[in-house]
Coordinates of C-alpha atoms in Angstrom, one line a residue:
Chain A
M1439 CA 0.0 0.0 0.0
D1440 CA 3.0 2.3 -0.6
L1441 CA 0.9 4.3 -3.1
L1442 CA -1.7 5.2 -0.8
S1443 CA -0.4 5.7 2.8
Q1444 CA -0.5 9.5 2.6
K1445 CA -1.6 10.3 6.1
T1446 CA 1.2 12.0 8.2
P1447 CA 1.1 11.3 11.8
L1448 CA 1.0 14.5 13.8
S1449 CA 4.3 13.9 15.5
Q1450 CA 6.0 13.9 12.2
R1451 CA 4.8 17.2 11.0
R1452 CA 7.3 20.1 11.1
P1453 CA 6.8 22.1 14.1
F1454 CA 4.3 24.9 13.5
I1455 CA 6.4 27.5 15.4
S1456 CA 9.3 27.3 13.0
S1457 CA 7.2 27.8 10.0
L1458 CA 5.5 30.8 11.6
M1459 CA 8.9 32.4 12.4
A1460 CA 9.9 31.9 8.7
T1461 CA 6.7 33.4 7.6
I1462 CA 7.2 36.6 9.8
A1463 CA 11.1 36.8 8.9
L1464 CA 10.1 36.9 5.2
L1465 CA 6.9 39.0 5.5
V1466 CA 8.5 41.9 7.3
P1467 CA 11.1 42.9 4.8
W1468 CA 8.6 42.4 2.1
L1469 CA 6.1 44.6 3.7
A1470 CA 8.8 47.2 4.4
T1471 CA 9.8 47.1 0.7
S1472 CA 6.4 47.5 -0.7
V1473 CA 5.4 50.3 1.7
A1474 CA 8.7 52.2 0.9
W1475 CA 8.1 51.8 -2.7
A1476 CA 4.4 52.5 -2.8
T1477 CA 3.9 55.3 -0.4
P1478 CA 5.3 58.2 -2.8
Q1479 CA 3.3 56.9 -5.6
A1480 CA 0.3 56.4 -3.4
A1481 CA 0.6 60.0 -2.1
A1482 CA 0.9 61.4 -5.7
A1483 CA -2.0 59.3 -6.9
A1484 CA -4.2 60.4 -3.8
K1485 CA -4.3 64.0 -5.1
T1486 CA -6.4 62.9 -8.3
A1487 CA -7.5 59.3 -7.4
P1488 CA -10.0 58.4 -4.6
A1489 CA -8.5 57.6 -1.3
F1490 CA -9.0 53.9 -1.8
N1491 CA -6.4 52.6 -4.3
G1492 CA -7.8 49.3 -5.5
A1493 CA -4.9 48.4 -7.7
L1494 CA -2.6 48.8 -4.8
W1495 CA -4.7 46.7 -2.5
T1496 CA -5.0 44.0 -5.1
F1497 CA -1.2 43.9 -5.3
Y1498 CA -1.0 43.6 -1.4
I1499 CA -3.5 40.9 -1.3
F1500 CA -2.1 38.8 -4.0
G1501 CA 1.5 39.4 -2.9
A1502 CA 0.7 38.2 0.6
L1503 CA -1.1 35.1 -0.9
T1504 CA 1.9 34.4 -3.1
I1505 CA 4.2 34.4 -0.1
A1506 CA 2.0 32.5 2.2
G1507 CA 1.5 29.8 -0.5
A1508 CA 5.2 29.7 -1.2
L1509 CA 6.0 29.1 2.5
L1510 CA 3.3 26.5 2.8
T1511 CA 4.7 24.8 -0.2
I1512 CA 8.2 24.4 1.2
T1513 CA 7.1 23.5 4.7
R1514 CA 4.6 20.5 3.7
R1515 CA 6.1 17.1 4.1
N1516 CA 3.4 15.6 1.9
P1517 CA 4.5 16.0 -1.8
V1518 CA 0.7 16.1 -3.1
T1519 CA -0.1 18.9 -0.6
A1520 CA 3.2 20.8 -1.4
A1521 CA 2.3 20.6 -5.1
L1522 CA -1.1 21.8 -4.5
W1523 CA 0.2 24.9 -2.5
L1524 CA 2.5 25.6 -5.4
V1525 CA -0.5 25.6 -7.7
F1526 CA -2.0 28.2 -5.3
T1527 CA 1.1 30.2 -5.3
L1528 CA 1.3 30.3 -9.1
F1529 CA -2.5 31.4 -9.1
A1530 CA -1.6 34.1 -6.8
T1531 CA 1.2 35.2 -8.9
A1532 CA -1.3 35.6 -11.7
G1533 CA -3.1 37.9 -9.6
V1534 CA 0.0 40.1 -9.1
Y1535 CA 0.4 40.1 -12.8
L1536 CA -3.1 41.3 -13.1
S1537 CA -2.6 44.2 -10.8
L1538 CA 0.4 45.2 -13.0
H1539 CA -2.0 45.3 -16.0
A1540 CA -0.3 42.2 -17.5
T1541 CA -3.5 40.5 -18.4
F1542 CA -2.0 38.3 -21.1
M1543 CA 0.8 37.1 -18.8
A1544 CA -1.7 36.4 -16.1
A1545 CA -3.8 34.2 -18.3
I1546 CA -0.8 32.3 -19.6
Q1547 CA 0.5 31.8 -16.1
V1548 CA -2.8 30.1 -15.2
L1549 CA -3.0 28.2 -18.4
V1550 CA 0.5 26.9 -18.7
Y1551 CA 1.8 26.6 -15.1
A1552 CA -1.1 25.9 -13.0
G1553 CA -3.2 24.1 -15.6
A1554 CA -0.7 22.1 -17.4
I1555 CA 2.8 22.0 -15.7
M1556 CA 1.6 21.4 -12.3
V1557 CA -0.9 18.7 -13.4
L1558 CA 2.2 16.8 -14.8
F1559 CA 3.8 17.3 -11.4
M1560 CA 0.9 15.8 -9.6
F1561 CA 0.9 13.0 -11.9
V1562 CA 4.4 12.1 -11.3
V1563 CA 4.1 12.5 -7.6
M1564 CA 1.2 10.2 -7.6
M1565 CA 3.0 7.6 -9.8
V1566 CA 6.1 7.6 -7.7
G1567 CA 4.1 7.4 -4.6
N1568 CA 4.7 8.2 -1.0
T1569 CA 8.2 10.0 -0.6
E1570 CA 7.5 11.5 2.7
R1571 CA 10.1 9.9 4.9
Q1572 CA 12.7 9.5 2.1
E1573 CA 16.1 10.8 2.8
F1574 CA 17.4 12.8 -0.2
G1575 CA 21.0 11.9 0.2
I1576 CA 23.3 14.7 -0.6
M1577 CA 20.6 17.2 -0.1
R1578 CA 20.3 16.4 3.5
G1579 CA 22.7 17.6 6.2
L1580 CA 25.4 20.1 6.0
F1581 CA 25.4 20.6 2.2
S1582 CA 21.7 21.6 2.0
K1583 CA 22.1 23.9 5.0
V1584 CA 25.1 25.7 3.4
V1585 CA 23.1 26.1 0.2
A1586 CA 20.0 27.3 2.0
L1587 CA 22.1 29.8 3.9
G1588 CA 23.7 31.1 0.8
A1589 CA 20.1 31.6 -0.7
I1590 CA 18.9 33.4 2.3
A1591 CA 22.0 35.7 2.3
L1592 CA 21.5 36.5 -1.4
L1593 CA 17.8 37.2 -0.9
G1594 CA 18.3 39.3 2.3
W1595 CA 21.1 41.4 0.5
R1596 CA 18.8 42.1 -2.5
L1597 CA 15.9 43.1 -0.2
I1598 CA 18.2 45.4 1.9
S1599 CA 19.7 47.0 -1.3
L1600 CA 16.2 47.5 -2.4
L1601 CA 15.1 49.2 0.8
M1602 CA 18.3 51.5 0.7
R1603 CA 17.4 52.8 -2.8
Q1604 CA 15.0 55.8 -3.1
A1605 CA 11.6 55.0 -4.7
P1606 CA 11.1 57.1 -7.8
A1607 CA 9.2 60.3 -7.1
K1608 CA 7.0 59.9 -10.0
A1609 CA 6.0 56.5 -11.5
A1610 CA 6.1 56.3 -15.2
M1611 CA 2.7 55.9 -16.8
V1612 CA 2.1 52.8 -18.9
S1613 CA 0.8 53.2 -22.3
D1614 CA -2.7 52.4 -23.5
G1615 CA -3.1 48.7 -24.0
Y1616 CA -0.1 47.9 -22.2
G1617 CA 0.1 44.0 -21.3
S1618 CA -2.7 43.2 -23.6
V1619 CA -2.6 40.4 -26.0
H1620 CA -2.1 42.8 -28.9
S1621 CA 0.9 44.6 -27.5
M1622 CA 2.5 41.5 -26.2
G1623 CA 2.2 39.8 -29.6
G1624 CA 3.6 42.9 -31.3
V1625 CA 6.6 43.0 -29.0
L1626 CA 7.3 39.2 -29.2
F1627 CA 7.2 38.9 -32.9
R1628 CA 8.6 42.2 -33.9
E1629 CA 11.4 43.2 -31.4
Y1630 CA 12.1 39.8 -29.9
L1631 CA 11.5 37.5 -32.9
F1632 CA 14.9 35.7 -32.9
P1633 CA 15.0 34.9 -29.1
F1634 CA 11.5 33.8 -29.2
E1635 CA 12.1 31.3 -32.2
A1636 CA 15.4 30.2 -30.5
I1637 CA 13.6 29.4 -27.4
S1638 CA 10.9 27.5 -29.2
V1639 CA 13.6 25.4 -30.9
L1640 CA 15.3 24.7 -27.8
L1641 CA 12.1 23.4 -26.2
L1642 CA 11.4 21.3 -29.4
V1643 CA 15.0 19.7 -28.9
A1644 CA 14.3 19.1 -25.3
I1645 CA 11.0 17.3 -26.1
V1646 CA 12.5 15.1 -28.8
G1647 CA 15.5 14.4 -26.4
A1648 CA 12.9 13.3 -23.8
V1649 CA 11.3 10.9 -26.2
V1650 CA 14.6 9.4 -27.3
I1651 CA 15.8 8.7 -23.8
S1652 CA 12.5 7.2 -22.9
R1653 CA 12.3 5.0 -25.9
R1654 CA 15.9 3.7 -25.3
S1655 CA 15.0 2.6 -21.7
T1656 CA 11.9 0.7 -22.8
E1657 CA 13.9 -1.1 -25.6
E1658 CA 16.6 -2.1 -23.1
K1659 CA 14.0 -3.5 -20.8
E1660 CA 12.5 -5.5 -23.6
E1661 CA 16.0 -7.1 -24.5
V1662 CA 16.4 -8.1 -20.9
Chain B
M222 CA -20.6 51.2 -9.1
L223 CA -23.9 50.1 -7.6
T224 CA -25.6 49.8 -11.0
F225 CA -22.6 47.6 -12.2
I226 CA -23.0 45.3 -9.1
I227 CA -26.7 45.0 -9.5
A228 CA -26.4 44.4 -13.3
T229 CA -23.7 41.9 -12.8
A230 CA -25.8 40.0 -10.1
I231 CA -28.8 39.9 -12.4
K232 CA -26.6 38.5 -15.3
V233 CA -25.1 35.9 -13.0
V234 CA -28.6 34.9 -11.7
F235 CA -30.1 34.8 -15.1
F236 CA -27.2 33.1 -17.1
V237 CA -25.5 30.8 -14.6
V238 CA -28.3 29.7 -12.3
L239 CA -31.6 30.1 -14.4
F240 CA -30.0 29.1 -17.7
G241 CA -26.9 26.9 -17.0
L242 CA -28.0 25.1 -13.9
T243 CA -31.5 24.5 -15.1
L244 CA -30.5 23.3 -18.5
S245 CA -28.0 20.8 -17.0
A246 CA -30.6 19.5 -14.6
I247 CA -33.0 18.9 -17.6
L248 CA -30.0 17.3 -19.4
T249 CA -29.7 14.7 -16.7
W250 CA -33.3 13.7 -17.6
M251 CA -32.8 13.9 -21.2
E252 CA -29.8 11.6 -21.1
R253 CA -31.6 9.1 -19.1
R254 CA -34.7 9.1 -21.4
Q255 CA -32.5 8.9 -24.4
S256 CA -30.6 5.8 -23.1
A257 CA -33.9 4.4 -22.2
M258 CA -35.1 4.8 -25.7
M259 CA -31.9 3.4 -27.1
Q260 CA -32.4 0.2 -24.9
D261 CA -36.2 -0.1 -25.6
R262 CA -37.5 0.9 -22.1
L263 CA -39.3 4.0 -20.9
G264 CA -36.9 5.6 -18.6
P265 CA -37.7 8.1 -15.9
V266 CA -41.3 9.3 -16.4
R267 CA -43.0 8.7 -13.1
A268 CA -41.9 11.3 -10.7
N269 CA -44.8 13.6 -9.8
I270 CA -46.2 16.1 -7.5
G271 CA -49.8 15.0 -7.1
K272 CA -51.2 14.9 -10.7
V273 CA -48.5 16.9 -12.2
R274 CA -46.1 14.5 -14.1
L275 CA -44.6 16.6 -16.9
W276 CA -43.2 13.6 -18.9
G277 CA -40.9 12.9 -15.9
L278 CA -39.2 16.4 -15.9
L279 CA -39.5 16.3 -12.2
H280 CA -37.0 13.6 -11.9
P281 CA -33.9 15.9 -11.6
L282 CA -35.6 17.4 -8.5
A283 CA -36.2 14.0 -7.0
D284 CA -32.6 12.8 -7.9
A285 CA -31.3 15.9 -6.0
L286 CA -33.6 15.3 -3.0
K287 CA -32.5 11.7 -2.9
L288 CA -28.8 12.6 -3.0
V289 CA -28.9 15.3 -0.5
V290 CA -30.6 13.1 2.2
K291 CA -28.3 10.2 1.5
E292 CA -25.6 9.1 3.9
D293 CA -22.2 11.0 3.3
F294 CA -19.8 8.2 3.7
R295 CA -16.1 9.0 3.9
P296 CA -13.7 6.2 3.4
P297 CA -11.4 5.4 6.3
H298 CA -7.8 6.8 5.8
A299 CA -9.0 9.2 3.3
Y300 CA -7.0 12.4 3.1
R301 CA -9.9 14.4 4.7
A302 CA -9.2 17.9 3.5
L303 CA -8.6 17.1 -0.2
Y304 CA -11.4 14.6 -0.1
V305 CA -13.7 17.4 0.9
L306 CA -12.1 19.9 -1.7
A307 CA -12.1 17.7 -4.7
P308 CA -15.7 18.0 -5.7
M309 CA -15.6 21.8 -5.3
L310 CA -12.5 21.9 -7.4
A311 CA -14.4 20.0 -10.0
L312 CA -17.5 22.4 -10.0
L313 CA -16.0 25.6 -9.6
P314 CA -14.2 25.9 -13.0
A315 CA -17.2 24.7 -14.9
L316 CA -19.2 27.5 -13.3
L317 CA -16.5 30.1 -13.6
V318 CA -16.1 29.9 -17.3
F319 CA -19.6 31.2 -18.1
A320 CA -18.3 34.6 -17.1
V321 CA -17.1 35.5 -20.7
I322 CA -19.6 33.9 -22.8
P323 CA -22.0 36.5 -24.3
F324 CA -25.6 35.3 -24.2
G325 CA -27.4 38.2 -26.0
P326 CA -26.7 41.4 -28.0
P327 CA -25.9 44.8 -26.4
V328 CA -29.1 46.1 -24.8
C329 CA -30.3 49.7 -24.7
I330 CA -32.4 49.9 -21.6
D331 CA -34.2 53.2 -22.2
Q332 CA -35.1 52.7 -25.9
L333 CA -36.5 49.2 -25.7
G334 CA -39.6 50.2 -27.7
A335 CA -37.8 51.8 -30.6
A336 CA -36.1 50.1 -33.7
L337 CA -32.5 50.8 -33.4
A338 CA -30.3 50.4 -36.4
D339 CA -27.1 51.0 -34.5
V340 CA -27.3 50.2 -30.9
G341 CA -23.8 51.1 -30.0
G342 CA -24.1 54.6 -31.6
M343 CA -27.7 55.5 -30.8
C344 CA -27.7 54.6 -27.2
K345 CA -26.4 56.7 -24.4
P346 CA -23.4 55.0 -22.8
D347 CA -24.8 54.6 -19.4
Q348 CA -27.9 52.9 -20.8
L349 CA -26.0 50.4 -22.8
H350 CA -25.6 47.0 -21.2
Y351 CA -23.8 44.0 -22.5
L352 CA -25.4 40.7 -22.0
Q353 CA -22.2 39.1 -20.8
I354 CA -20.9 38.9 -17.3
A355 CA -17.5 40.0 -17.9
N356 CA -15.9 41.5 -21.1
L357 CA -12.2 40.7 -20.8
D358 CA -9.5 41.5 -23.2
I359 CA -8.0 38.0 -22.9
G360 CA -11.7 36.5 -23.3
L361 CA -11.0 33.0 -24.5
L362 CA -7.6 32.6 -22.8
F363 CA -9.5 33.2 -19.5
V364 CA -11.8 30.2 -20.5
F365 CA -9.1 28.0 -21.4
G366 CA -7.0 28.9 -18.3
I367 CA -9.9 28.2 -16.0
A368 CA -11.1 25.1 -17.8
S369 CA -7.6 23.7 -17.6
L370 CA -8.0 23.7 -13.8
G371 CA -10.9 21.2 -13.9
V372 CA -8.4 18.4 -13.9
Y373 CA -7.5 18.8 -10.3
G374 CA -10.9 17.9 -9.2
A375 CA -10.6 14.5 -10.8
V376 CA -6.8 13.9 -9.9
L377 CA -7.4 14.9 -6.2
A378 CA -10.7 12.9 -5.9
G379 CA -8.8 9.8 -7.1
W380 CA -5.7 10.4 -4.9
S381 CA -7.4 11.4 -1.7
S382 CA -10.0 8.5 -1.6
N383 CA -7.5 5.9 -0.4
N384 CA -8.6 3.6 -3.2
N385 CA -6.3 2.1 -5.8
Y386 CA -9.1 1.9 -8.5
A387 CA -10.0 5.7 -7.9
L388 CA -6.2 6.7 -8.1
L389 CA -6.0 4.8 -11.4
G390 CA -9.1 6.7 -12.6
G391 CA -7.6 10.0 -11.6
L392 CA -4.4 9.2 -13.3
R393 CA -6.3 8.3 -16.6
A394 CA -8.2 11.5 -16.2
A395 CA -5.1 13.6 -15.9
A396 CA -3.6 12.0 -19.0
Q397 CA -6.7 12.4 -21.0
M398 CA -7.5 16.1 -20.2
L399 CA -3.9 17.1 -20.7
S400 CA -3.6 15.3 -24.1
Y401 CA -6.8 16.8 -25.5
E402 CA -6.4 20.3 -24.0
V403 CA -3.6 20.7 -26.6
T404 CA -5.7 20.0 -29.4
M405 CA -8.5 22.1 -28.0
G406 CA -6.2 25.2 -27.9
M407 CA -4.7 24.6 -31.3
A408 CA -8.2 24.1 -32.9
V409 CA -9.4 27.4 -31.5
M410 CA -6.3 29.2 -32.9
G411 CA -7.9 29.1 -36.3
I412 CA -10.9 31.2 -34.9
F413 CA -8.4 33.7 -33.3
L414 CA -6.8 33.9 -36.8
V415 CA -10.1 34.4 -38.8
Y416 CA -11.7 37.0 -36.5
G417 CA -8.5 38.7 -35.2
S418 CA -9.8 38.7 -31.7
L419 CA -9.9 36.9 -28.3
E420 CA -13.0 38.5 -27.1
P421 CA -16.2 36.4 -27.5
M422 CA -18.4 39.4 -28.0
S423 CA -16.3 40.7 -30.9
I424 CA -16.2 37.1 -32.4
V425 CA -19.9 36.8 -32.3
E426 CA -20.5 40.3 -33.8
Q427 CA -18.3 39.4 -36.7
Q428 CA -20.5 36.3 -37.5
S429 CA -23.5 38.5 -38.6
T430 CA -24.4 36.4 -41.6
M431 CA -24.5 32.6 -41.8
L432 CA -21.6 32.6 -44.3
D433 CA -19.4 34.2 -41.7
W434 CA -20.1 31.5 -39.0
G435 CA -17.1 29.8 -37.7
I436 CA -18.3 26.4 -38.8
V437 CA -18.3 27.7 -42.4
K438 CA -14.9 29.4 -42.1
Q439 CA -13.3 26.7 -40.0
P440 CA -15.0 23.4 -40.8
L441 CA -12.0 21.3 -39.8
G442 CA -11.4 23.5 -36.7
F443 CA -14.9 22.9 -35.6
I444 CA -14.7 19.1 -35.8
L445 CA -11.4 19.0 -34.0
F446 CA -12.7 21.4 -31.3
F447 CA -15.9 19.3 -30.8
F448 CA -13.9 16.0 -30.3
A449 CA -11.5 17.6 -27.9
A450 CA -14.3 19.3 -26.0
I451 CA -15.9 15.9 -25.7
A452 CA -12.8 14.4 -24.3
E453 CA -12.3 17.2 -22.0
T454 CA -15.8 16.7 -20.5
K455 CA -15.0 13.0 -20.1
R456 CA -18.0 11.9 -21.9
A457 CA -18.4 8.8 -24.1
P458 CA -16.7 7.7 -26.3
F459 CA -13.8 9.3 -24.3
D460 CA -15.2 8.3 -20.8
I461 CA -12.4 6.0 -19.6
P462 CA -11.7 8.2 -16.6
E463 CA -15.1 7.4 -15.4
G464 CA -16.6 4.4 -17.2
E465 CA -19.3 4.2 -14.8
S466 CA -20.9 1.0 -16.2
E467 CA -17.9 -1.4 -16.4
I468 CA -14.5 0.1 -15.1
V469 CA -14.4 2.2 -12.0
G470 CA -13.5 5.9 -12.0
Y471 CA -12.1 8.6 -9.7
F472 CA -15.2 9.2 -7.8
V473 CA -15.9 5.6 -6.9
E474 CA -15.6 6.4 -3.1
Y475 CA -18.0 9.5 -3.3
S476 CA -21.6 9.2 -2.2
G477 CA -24.6 11.6 -1.4
T478 CA -24.2 15.2 -2.0
R479 CA -20.5 15.1 -3.0
F480 CA -21.2 12.6 -5.7
M481 CA -24.0 14.9 -6.9
V482 CA -21.6 17.9 -7.1
F483 CA -19.3 15.7 -9.5
Y484 CA -22.4 14.5 -11.5
L485 CA -23.8 18.0 -11.8
G486 CA -20.5 19.4 -12.7
E487 CA -20.2 17.0 -15.7
F488 CA -23.6 18.2 -16.9
I489 CA -22.6 21.9 -16.4
E490 CA -19.6 21.2 -18.5
I491 CA -21.9 19.9 -21.2
V492 CA -23.8 23.1 -21.2
F493 CA -20.6 24.9 -21.2
V494 CA -19.3 23.2 -24.2
G495 CA -22.7 24.0 -25.9
T496 CA -22.2 27.7 -25.2
L497 CA -18.7 27.8 -26.3
I498 CA -19.4 26.0 -29.6
T499 CA -22.3 28.3 -30.2
T500 CA -20.4 31.2 -29.4
L501 CA -17.3 30.3 -31.6
Y502 CA -18.7 28.3 -34.4
L503 CA -22.5 28.9 -34.7
G504 CA -22.7 32.7 -34.5
G505 CA -23.6 33.0 -30.9
W506 CA -26.7 35.0 -30.3
Q507 CA -26.9 36.0 -34.0
F508 CA -30.4 35.2 -35.6
P509 CA -29.8 34.4 -39.3
G510 CA -30.8 37.4 -41.4
L511 CA -31.8 39.5 -38.3
A512 CA -30.2 42.9 -38.1
S513 CA -30.4 45.2 -35.0
D514 CA -33.6 46.9 -36.2
G515 CA -35.3 43.9 -37.8
F516 CA -35.2 41.8 -41.0
H517 CA -33.8 43.5 -44.3
S518 CA -33.5 40.1 -46.0
F519 CA -35.3 36.9 -45.3
F520 CA -33.9 33.8 -46.8
G521 CA -32.7 35.7 -49.8
F522 CA -36.0 38.0 -50.2
N523 CA -35.6 41.7 -49.8
V524 CA -38.0 42.8 -47.0
N525 CA -38.1 45.7 -44.6
W526 CA -39.6 44.4 -41.5
L527 CA -38.6 46.8 -38.7
M528 CA -39.0 45.4 -35.3
P529 CA -38.7 47.1 -31.8
H530 CA -35.4 46.6 -29.9
W531 CA -37.0 44.4 -27.3
A532 CA -38.2 41.9 -29.9
V533 CA -34.8 41.8 -31.5
V534 CA -33.2 41.1 -28.2
A535 CA -35.6 38.4 -27.4
L536 CA -35.3 36.7 -30.8
Q537 CA -31.5 36.8 -30.6
M538 CA -31.5 35.3 -27.0
G539 CA -33.9 32.6 -28.0
A540 CA -31.6 31.8 -30.9
F541 CA -28.7 31.4 -28.5
V542 CA -30.7 29.2 -26.3
T543 CA -31.8 27.1 -29.2
K544 CA -28.4 26.7 -30.7
V545 CA -27.0 25.7 -27.2
F546 CA -29.7 23.2 -26.8
I547 CA -29.1 21.7 -30.1
V548 CA -25.4 21.3 -29.3
C549 CA -26.2 19.7 -26.1
F550 CA -28.6 17.3 -27.5
F551 CA -25.9 16.3 -30.0
Q552 CA -23.4 15.6 -27.2
L553 CA -25.9 13.3 -25.6
A554 CA -26.8 11.4 -28.7
I555 CA -23.1 10.7 -29.4
R556 CA -22.8 8.7 -26.1
W557 CA -25.3 6.0 -27.5
T558 CA -23.8 6.0 -30.9
L559 CA -20.2 5.3 -30.5
P560 CA -18.4 2.7 -28.4
R561 CA -15.7 3.7 -25.9
L562 CA -12.1 4.1 -27.0
R563 CA -9.5 1.9 -25.3
Y564 CA -6.7 3.7 -23.5
D565 CA -4.1 3.2 -26.2
Q566 CA -6.5 4.2 -29.0
L567 CA -7.5 7.3 -27.1
M568 CA -3.9 8.5 -26.7
A569 CA -3.0 7.5 -30.4
L570 CA -6.1 9.5 -31.6
G571 CA -5.3 12.5 -29.5
W572 CA -1.5 12.8 -30.3
K573 CA -1.0 11.1 -33.7
G574 CA -4.5 12.1 -35.2
L575 CA -6.1 15.3 -33.8
L576 CA -3.0 17.1 -32.8
P577 CA -1.3 17.0 -36.2
A578 CA -4.6 17.8 -37.9
S579 CA -5.2 20.8 -35.7
I580 CA -1.6 22.1 -36.4
F581 CA -2.4 21.6 -40.2
N582 CA -5.6 23.6 -39.6
V583 CA -3.6 26.6 -38.2
V584 CA -1.0 26.6 -40.8
L585 CA -3.7 26.2 -43.4
T586 CA -5.8 29.0 -42.1
A587 CA -2.8 31.3 -41.7
A588 CA -1.8 30.6 -45.4
V589 CA -5.3 31.4 -46.6
M590 CA -5.4 34.6 -44.5
L591 CA -2.1 35.8 -45.8
A592 CA -3.0 34.9 -49.5
L593 CA -6.3 36.9 -49.1
Q594 CA -4.5 39.8 -47.6
S595 CA -2.0 40.0 -50.5
V596 CA -4.8 39.8 -53.1
K597 CA -6.4 42.9 -51.6

């Protein structure tokens, strides 16, 4: 019953306190950054716009949901639950794109990442079965701690340098139809045509490569 | 703001509740009657309130009542949170996608009695209402984005039930829906190319005569889209994820209200596919020959029948409902016409048959569009 024993006993769950601490540790610099960035703009906008800035609040809400989802993703022991929280995070990211007027990006984010790639993730997780108590070899112990510390240091440095910088006094206005399907298509197929085509060829090579590798392994099995 | 909220609430109640849910309830009865006729029996005709029998049309009500009062059984060792969440995740996308489907023409509230030749131009902007819940720039991308989330309901139901057969059904559902989603997206690309828009309202407005309908301009795309859509809704002949009569599907452990949600979700998806095919390929709310102020030509004859605005709107909404109903009827009839595909046949048809054909359709459409443009 390896496929199905997905219940985690309570004693094996990661302590609640540590994930709460991690949430606070990441939320505080994020909130500080966004307030520092947003306040002059908000003040400038308040002269003309009503006191309630809907776009700003959309950004806050979806940003907070993104961070919460990301934290839940990395703290879940059960791979299926972790994958589901990743879906939630990607969905919330689409919301952040919407608050930045990037409607096309938001739709593609949901369609490709939440709707297709994550389904494949879940598919594989279910096929592989229960990996809850599996030791990940080299990823455990000292090595993973060093890597994690390095990543945290890098992220913290970026956040602090962002905080030190002055927010621009006046935000640039986006053009009409910015982020729409029309403008995205124009940019992709006029200015960035070569990189776009190069990436699609790269993806095609990756797909063909995957097919070749999988076929070879089945042929070998048949010979045995 | 208040007007907007009230108008949206009215549209949601009318379109999703009165139209979508009611039609899917009627479809459950229709499917049972149809299967009964195919198998030479009467089917559900006996539900009644006193003397009122209505040919058995009360059966959906009786079914719902039965399922609601049934025991809500949860299998032991099921993953509780996801087991509860899965039916909701199956139903929610099916309801959300109705948001961008236009179910009628633009309506001018204060000039309902007059004959309007140009509704957009002759109406004050604050009196003009679109019979569509949300008019998004990304329109159909929203539909496909939300519809692609429907697979989570099936997959999570299969996994969280703690049943190997349910798990296998969930895996079959995931594989099938992912495979046919690609074809569905590629098939509808032809429509995007022909009408140059992702907005359903704009696509419908461009199908004003029957020769402009998507089915005429994109016959191959229509067939591919229809096949892929039936596979997406997991209906026969593509029903191996469920296979309710022989093999066992992902919702085998569900009972009572939770099962009803899965069952209802499937029929709402049928209605949704009906509305989507009507919008993209069958001219949406357009009534053949009817302009916004009446008939100027009627089956080739030149006439000049002016009609008040409200009559035009009513005729066009009636045309929409009729078209959706016909497409839904067709989807039900297919079930008893074709045998179920085996798993390998399903995958071969999807990846080796429909997908290359849909790519060919996109290339062909683009080439014809380019040729037509250079001729002009």
